[in-house]
């Protein structure tokens, strides 16, 4: 074989790196998304994890104003009780099995059930008799840019269309930077900008909580039958 046709080690490394960059997080294949039920509001661990996830995402959004954790947890519980949250969980095996096997060979055949880790959530809201929407779209940093945001939005759309009988989706959000169109991933999902205004015009009570001039946006999408 001609040596010229044999790829160098550095070339192979570059190909491998490119392949790995294009591969989705394997854990996203193990994701389960489900609607919260009233009983989940009593799950202290879930409430605490959801509250942490939402509050971490909100850091910096409200300037120097502190968000009260107890108040945030109460809101999370109320929305869980109302069935407004769709929650994404990732199933993962308990790594403690390896330690047990090393410490006690007789325990090597004992397998602990997979555990579920909170990966993200989306709040599904009914705006009108025909229009639904989503708020509080939050994904754990470990699962961002894996497509989980899109999966949560698709889940919300299916929920609104199939279970609630709605024909359109609406999303409201704030951004300190002026936009003339929705974020790219939302545009690819079919959302179009329908309204842009200053936050003072839409929610004047929020203005003192924000660090600077902020735009209020509304994007919408018609749901296919």
CSV table of C-alpha atoms in Angstrom, one decimal:
chain,number,residue,atom,x,y,z
A,1,UNK,CA,0.0,0.0,0.0
A,2,UNK,CA,1.2,3.5,-0.9
A,3,UNK,CA,2.3,5.3,2.3
A,4,UNK,CA,0.8,8.5,0.9
A,5,UNK,CA,-2.7,6.9,1.3
A,6,UNK,CA,-2.2,6.1,4.9
A,7,UNK,CA,-3.7,8.8,7.1
A,8,UNK,CA,-1.3,10.3,9.7
A,9,UNK,CA,-2.0,10.1,13.5
A,10,UNK,CA,-2.8,13.8,13.6
A,11,UNK,CA,-5.3,13.4,10.7
A,12,UNK,CA,-7.0,10.5,12.4
A,13,UNK,CA,-7.2,12.6,15.6
A,14,UNK,CA,-8.8,15.5,13.8
A,15,UNK,CA,-11.4,13.1,12.2
A,16,UNK,CA,-12.2,11.5,15.6
A,17,UNK,CA,-12.6,15.0,17.2
A,18,UNK,CA,-14.9,16.1,14.4
A,19,UNK,CA,-17.0,12.9,14.8
A,20,UNK,CA,-17.3,13.4,18.5
A,21,UNK,CA,-18.4,17.0,18.1
A,22,UNK,CA,-21.1,15.9,15.8
A,23,UNK,CA,-22.4,13.2,18.0
A,24,UNK,CA,-25.3,14.1,20.4
A,25,UNK,CA,-25.0,13.5,24.1
A,26,UNK,CA,-25.6,9.8,24.5
A,27,UNK,CA,-27.7,10.5,27.6
A,28,UNK,CA,-30.3,12.3,25.5
A,29,UNK,CA,-31.3,8.9,24.0
A,30,UNK,CA,-32.4,7.9,27.5
A,31,UNK,CA,-34.5,10.9,28.1
A,32,UNK,CA,-38.1,10.6,29.2
A,33,UNK,CA,-40.5,13.6,29.1
A,34,UNK,CA,-43.7,13.5,31.1
A,35,UNK,CA,-46.3,15.8,32.5
A,36,UNK,CA,-46.2,16.5,36.2
A,37,UNK,CA,-49.1,15.3,38.3
A,38,UNK,CA,-50.5,16.6,41.6
A,39,UNK,CA,-48.5,14.0,43.5
A,40,UNK,CA,-45.2,15.4,42.2
A,41,UNK,CA,-45.8,18.6,44.2
A,42,UNK,CA,-45.1,16.6,47.4
A,43,UNK,CA,-41.8,15.3,46.1
A,44,UNK,CA,-39.4,17.5,48.1
A,45,UNK,CA,-36.4,16.4,46.0
A,46,UNK,CA,-38.0,17.2,42.7
A,47,UNK,CA,-39.4,20.5,43.9
A,48,UNK,CA,-35.9,21.5,45.2
A,49,UNK,CA,-34.2,20.4,42.0
A,50,UNK,CA,-36.7,22.2,39.8
A,51,UNK,CA,-36.5,25.4,41.9
A,52,UNK,CA,-32.7,25.3,41.7
A,53,UNK,CA,-32.7,24.8,37.9
A,54,UNK,CA,-35.2,27.6,37.3
A,55,UNK,CA,-33.4,30.0,39.7
A,56,UNK,CA,-30.0,29.3,38.3
A,57,UNK,CA,-31.3,30.1,34.8
A,58,UNK,CA,-32.8,33.4,36.1
A,59,UNK,CA,-29.6,34.6,37.7
A,60,UNK,CA,-28.6,38.0,36.4
A,61,UNK,CA,-32.0,38.5,34.7
A,62,UNK,CA,-33.3,40.6,37.5
A,63,UNK,CA,-30.3,42.7,38.2
A,64,UNK,CA,-29.4,43.1,41.9
A,65,UNK,CA,-32.8,42.0,43.1
A,66,UNK,CA,-32.7,38.7,44.9
A,67,UNK,CA,-35.2,36.0,44.1
A,68,UNK,CA,-36.7,34.5,47.2
A,69,UNK,CA,-36.1,30.7,47.1
A,70,UNK,CA,-39.1,29.9,49.3
A,71,UNK,CA,-41.4,31.9,47.1
A,72,UNK,CA,-40.0,30.3,44.0
A,73,UNK,CA,-40.4,26.8,45.5
A,74,UNK,CA,-44.1,27.6,46.2
A,75,UNK,CA,-44.7,28.7,42.6
A,76,UNK,CA,-43.0,25.5,41.4
A,77,UNK,CA,-45.3,23.4,43.6
A,78,UNK,CA,-48.4,25.2,42.4
A,79,UNK,CA,-47.5,24.6,38.8
A,80,UNK,CA,-46.7,21.0,39.4
A,81,UNK,CA,-50.0,20.5,41.1
A,82,UNK,CA,-51.8,22.1,38.1
A,83,UNK,CA,-50.0,19.8,35.7
A,84,UNK,CA,-48.3,22.7,33.9
A,85,UNK,CA,-44.8,21.3,33.8
A,86,UNK,CA,-43.4,18.8,31.4
A,87,UNK,CA,-40.3,17.4,32.9
A,88,UNK,CA,-37.3,15.7,31.2
A,89,UNK,CA,-35.5,13.0,33.1
A,90,UNK,CA,-32.4,11.1,32.1
A,91,UNK,CA,-32.0,7.5,33.2
A,92,UNK,CA,-28.5,6.6,34.4
A,93,UNK,CA,-27.0,3.5,36.1
A,94,UNK,CA,-25.8,3.8,39.7
A,95,UNK,CA,-22.0,3.9,39.6
A,96,UNK,CA,-21.8,2.6,43.1
A,97,UNK,CA,-22.1,-1.0,41.7
A,98,UNK,CA,-18.5,-0.9,40.7
A,99,UNK,CA,-17.4,0.0,44.2
A,100,UNK,CA,-19.5,-2.8,45.7
A,101,UNK,CA,-18.0,-5.3,43.3
A,102,UNK,CA,-14.5,-4.2,44.3
A,103,UNK,CA,-15.3,-4.3,48.0
A,104,UNK,CA,-17.3,-7.5,48.0
A,105,UNK,CA,-17.2,-10.0,45.0
A,106,UNK,CA,-20.4,-11.6,46.3
A,107,UNK,CA,-22.2,-8.4,45.5
A,108,UNK,CA,-21.2,-8.4,41.8
A,109,UNK,CA,-24.5,-10.0,40.7
A,110,UNK,CA,-26.6,-7.4,42.5
A,111,UNK,CA,-27.7,-4.6,40.2
A,112,UNK,CA,-29.3,-1.4,41.5
A,113,UNK,CA,-32.2,0.0,39.4
A,114,UNK,CA,-31.4,3.0,37.1
A,115,UNK,CA,-31.8,6.4,38.7
A,116,UNK,CA,-33.5,9.4,37.1
A,117,UNK,CA,-31.8,12.7,36.9
A,118,UNK,CA,-33.6,16.0,36.2
A,119,UNK,CA,-32.4,17.3,32.8
A,120,UNK,CA,-34.9,20.1,32.0
A,121,UNK,CA,-38.4,21.3,32.0
A,122,UNK,CA,-41.0,23.4,30.1
A,123,UNK,CA,-44.1,25.0,31.4
A,124,UNK,CA,-47.2,24.6,29.2
A,125,UNK,CA,-49.8,27.3,29.4
A,126,UNK,CA,-53.2,27.9,27.8
A,127,UNK,CA,-53.5,31.5,26.7
A,128,UNK,CA,-56.9,31.3,25.1
A,129,UNK,CA,-59.5,28.7,23.9
A,130,UNK,CA,-57.4,28.2,20.7
A,131,UNK,CA,-53.9,29.1,21.7
A,132,UNK,CA,-51.4,27.4,24.0
A,133,UNK,CA,-47.8,28.2,24.7
A,134,UNK,CA,-44.8,27.6,26.7
A,135,UNK,CA,-42.8,29.4,29.4
A,136,UNK,CA,-39.9,28.5,31.7
A,137,UNK,CA,-38.0,26.4,29.1
A,138,UNK,CA,-34.9,25.4,31.1
A,139,UNK,CA,-32.3,22.8,30.4
A,140,UNK,CA,-29.5,21.7,32.7
A,141,UNK,CA,-26.2,23.0,31.4
A,142,UNK,CA,-24.9,19.4,30.9
A,143,UNK,CA,-27.7,18.8,28.3
A,144,UNK,CA,-27.7,22.1,26.5
A,145,UNK,CA,-27.0,22.1,22.7
A,146,UNK,CA,-28.0,18.4,22.6
A,147,UNK,CA,-31.4,19.0,21.1
A,148,UNK,CA,-33.3,18.6,24.4
A,149,UNK,CA,-34.8,22.2,24.1
A,150,UNK,CA,-36.3,21.3,20.8
A,151,UNK,CA,-37.7,18.0,22.2
A,152,UNK,CA,-39.3,19.8,25.1
A,153,UNK,CA,-40.9,22.3,22.7
A,154,UNK,CA,-42.2,19.5,20.4
A,155,UNK,CA,-43.6,17.8,23.5
A,156,UNK,CA,-45.4,21.0,24.5
A,157,UNK,CA,-46.8,21.4,20.9
A,158,UNK,CA,-48.1,17.9,20.8
A,159,UNK,CA,-49.7,18.3,24.3
A,160,UNK,CA,-51.4,21.5,23.2
A,161,UNK,CA,-52.6,20.0,19.9
A,162,UNK,CA,-53.6,16.4,20.8
A,163,UNK,CA,-54.6,16.7,24.5
A,164,UNK,CA,-55.9,20.3,24.8
A,165,UNK,CA,-57.3,20.7,21.2
A,166,UNK,CA,-55.5,23.9,20.5
A,167,UNK,CA,-54.5,25.2,17.1
A,168,UNK,CA,-51.7,27.7,17.7
A,169,UNK,CA,-48.7,28.2,20.0
A,170,UNK,CA,-47.5,31.4,21.6
A,171,UNK,CA,-44.3,32.2,23.4
A,172,UNK,CA,-43.5,35.5,25.3
A,173,UNK,CA,-40.0,36.3,26.3
A,174,UNK,CA,-37.7,39.2,27.4
A,175,UNK,CA,-34.4,40.1,25.9
A,176,UNK,CA,-32.1,43.1,26.6
A,177,UNK,CA,-30.8,42.9,23.0
A,178,UNK,CA,-33.1,44.1,20.2
A,179,UNK,CA,-34.2,41.3,17.9
A,180,UNK,CA,-36.0,41.5,14.6
A,181,UNK,CA,-36.8,37.8,14.4
A,182,UNK,CA,-37.0,34.8,16.8
A,183,UNK,CA,-33.9,32.9,17.9
A,184,UNK,CA,-32.7,30.6,15.1
A,185,UNK,CA,-33.7,27.3,16.7
A,186,UNK,CA,-37.3,28.7,17.2
A,187,UNK,CA,-37.4,30.0,13.6
A,188,UNK,CA,-36.4,26.5,12.4
A,189,UNK,CA,-39.3,25.1,14.4
A,190,UNK,CA,-41.7,27.5,12.5
A,191,UNK,CA,-42.2,30.3,15.0
A,192,UNK,CA,-42.5,33.9,13.7
A,193,UNK,CA,-42.3,37.2,15.5
A,194,UNK,CA,-45.7,38.8,15.9
A,195,UNK,CA,-45.1,41.6,18.5
A,196,UNK,CA,-42.2,43.6,19.8
A,197,UNK,CA,-42.4,46.4,22.4
A,198,UNK,CA,-40.6,47.8,25.4
A,199,UNK,CA,-41.2,46.0,28.6
A,200,UNK,CA,-42.8,49.2,30.1
A,201,UNK,CA,-45.7,48.9,27.6
A,202,UNK,CA,-46.4,45.2,28.4
A,203,UNK,CA,-45.5,44.7,32.0
A,204,UNK,CA,-44.6,48.0,33.7
A,205,UNK,CA,-44.3,46.3,37.1
A,206,UNK,CA,-41.3,44.3,35.9
A,207,UNK,CA,-39.3,47.3,34.7
A,208,UNK,CA,-37.7,48.1,38.2
A,209,UNK,CA,-36.5,44.5,38.5
A,210,UNK,CA,-34.6,44.5,35.2
A,211,UNK,CA,-31.0,45.6,34.8
A,212,UNK,CA,-31.6,47.9,31.8
A,213,UNK,CA,-33.8,48.6,28.7
A,214,UNK,CA,-35.5,45.4,27.8
A,215,UNK,CA,-37.6,44.3,24.9
A,216,UNK,CA,-40.8,42.2,25.2
A,217,UNK,CA,-41.3,39.7,22.3
A,218,UNK,CA,-44.2,37.5,21.2
A,219,UNK,CA,-43.7,34.7,18.7
A,220,UNK,CA,-46.4,32.4,17.4
A,221,UNK,CA,-46.9,29.3,15.3
A,222,UNK,CA,-49.9,27.5,13.8
A,223,UNK,CA,-50.1,23.9,14.8
A,224,UNK,CA,-50.6,21.4,11.9
A,225,UNK,CA,-53.7,19.2,12.3
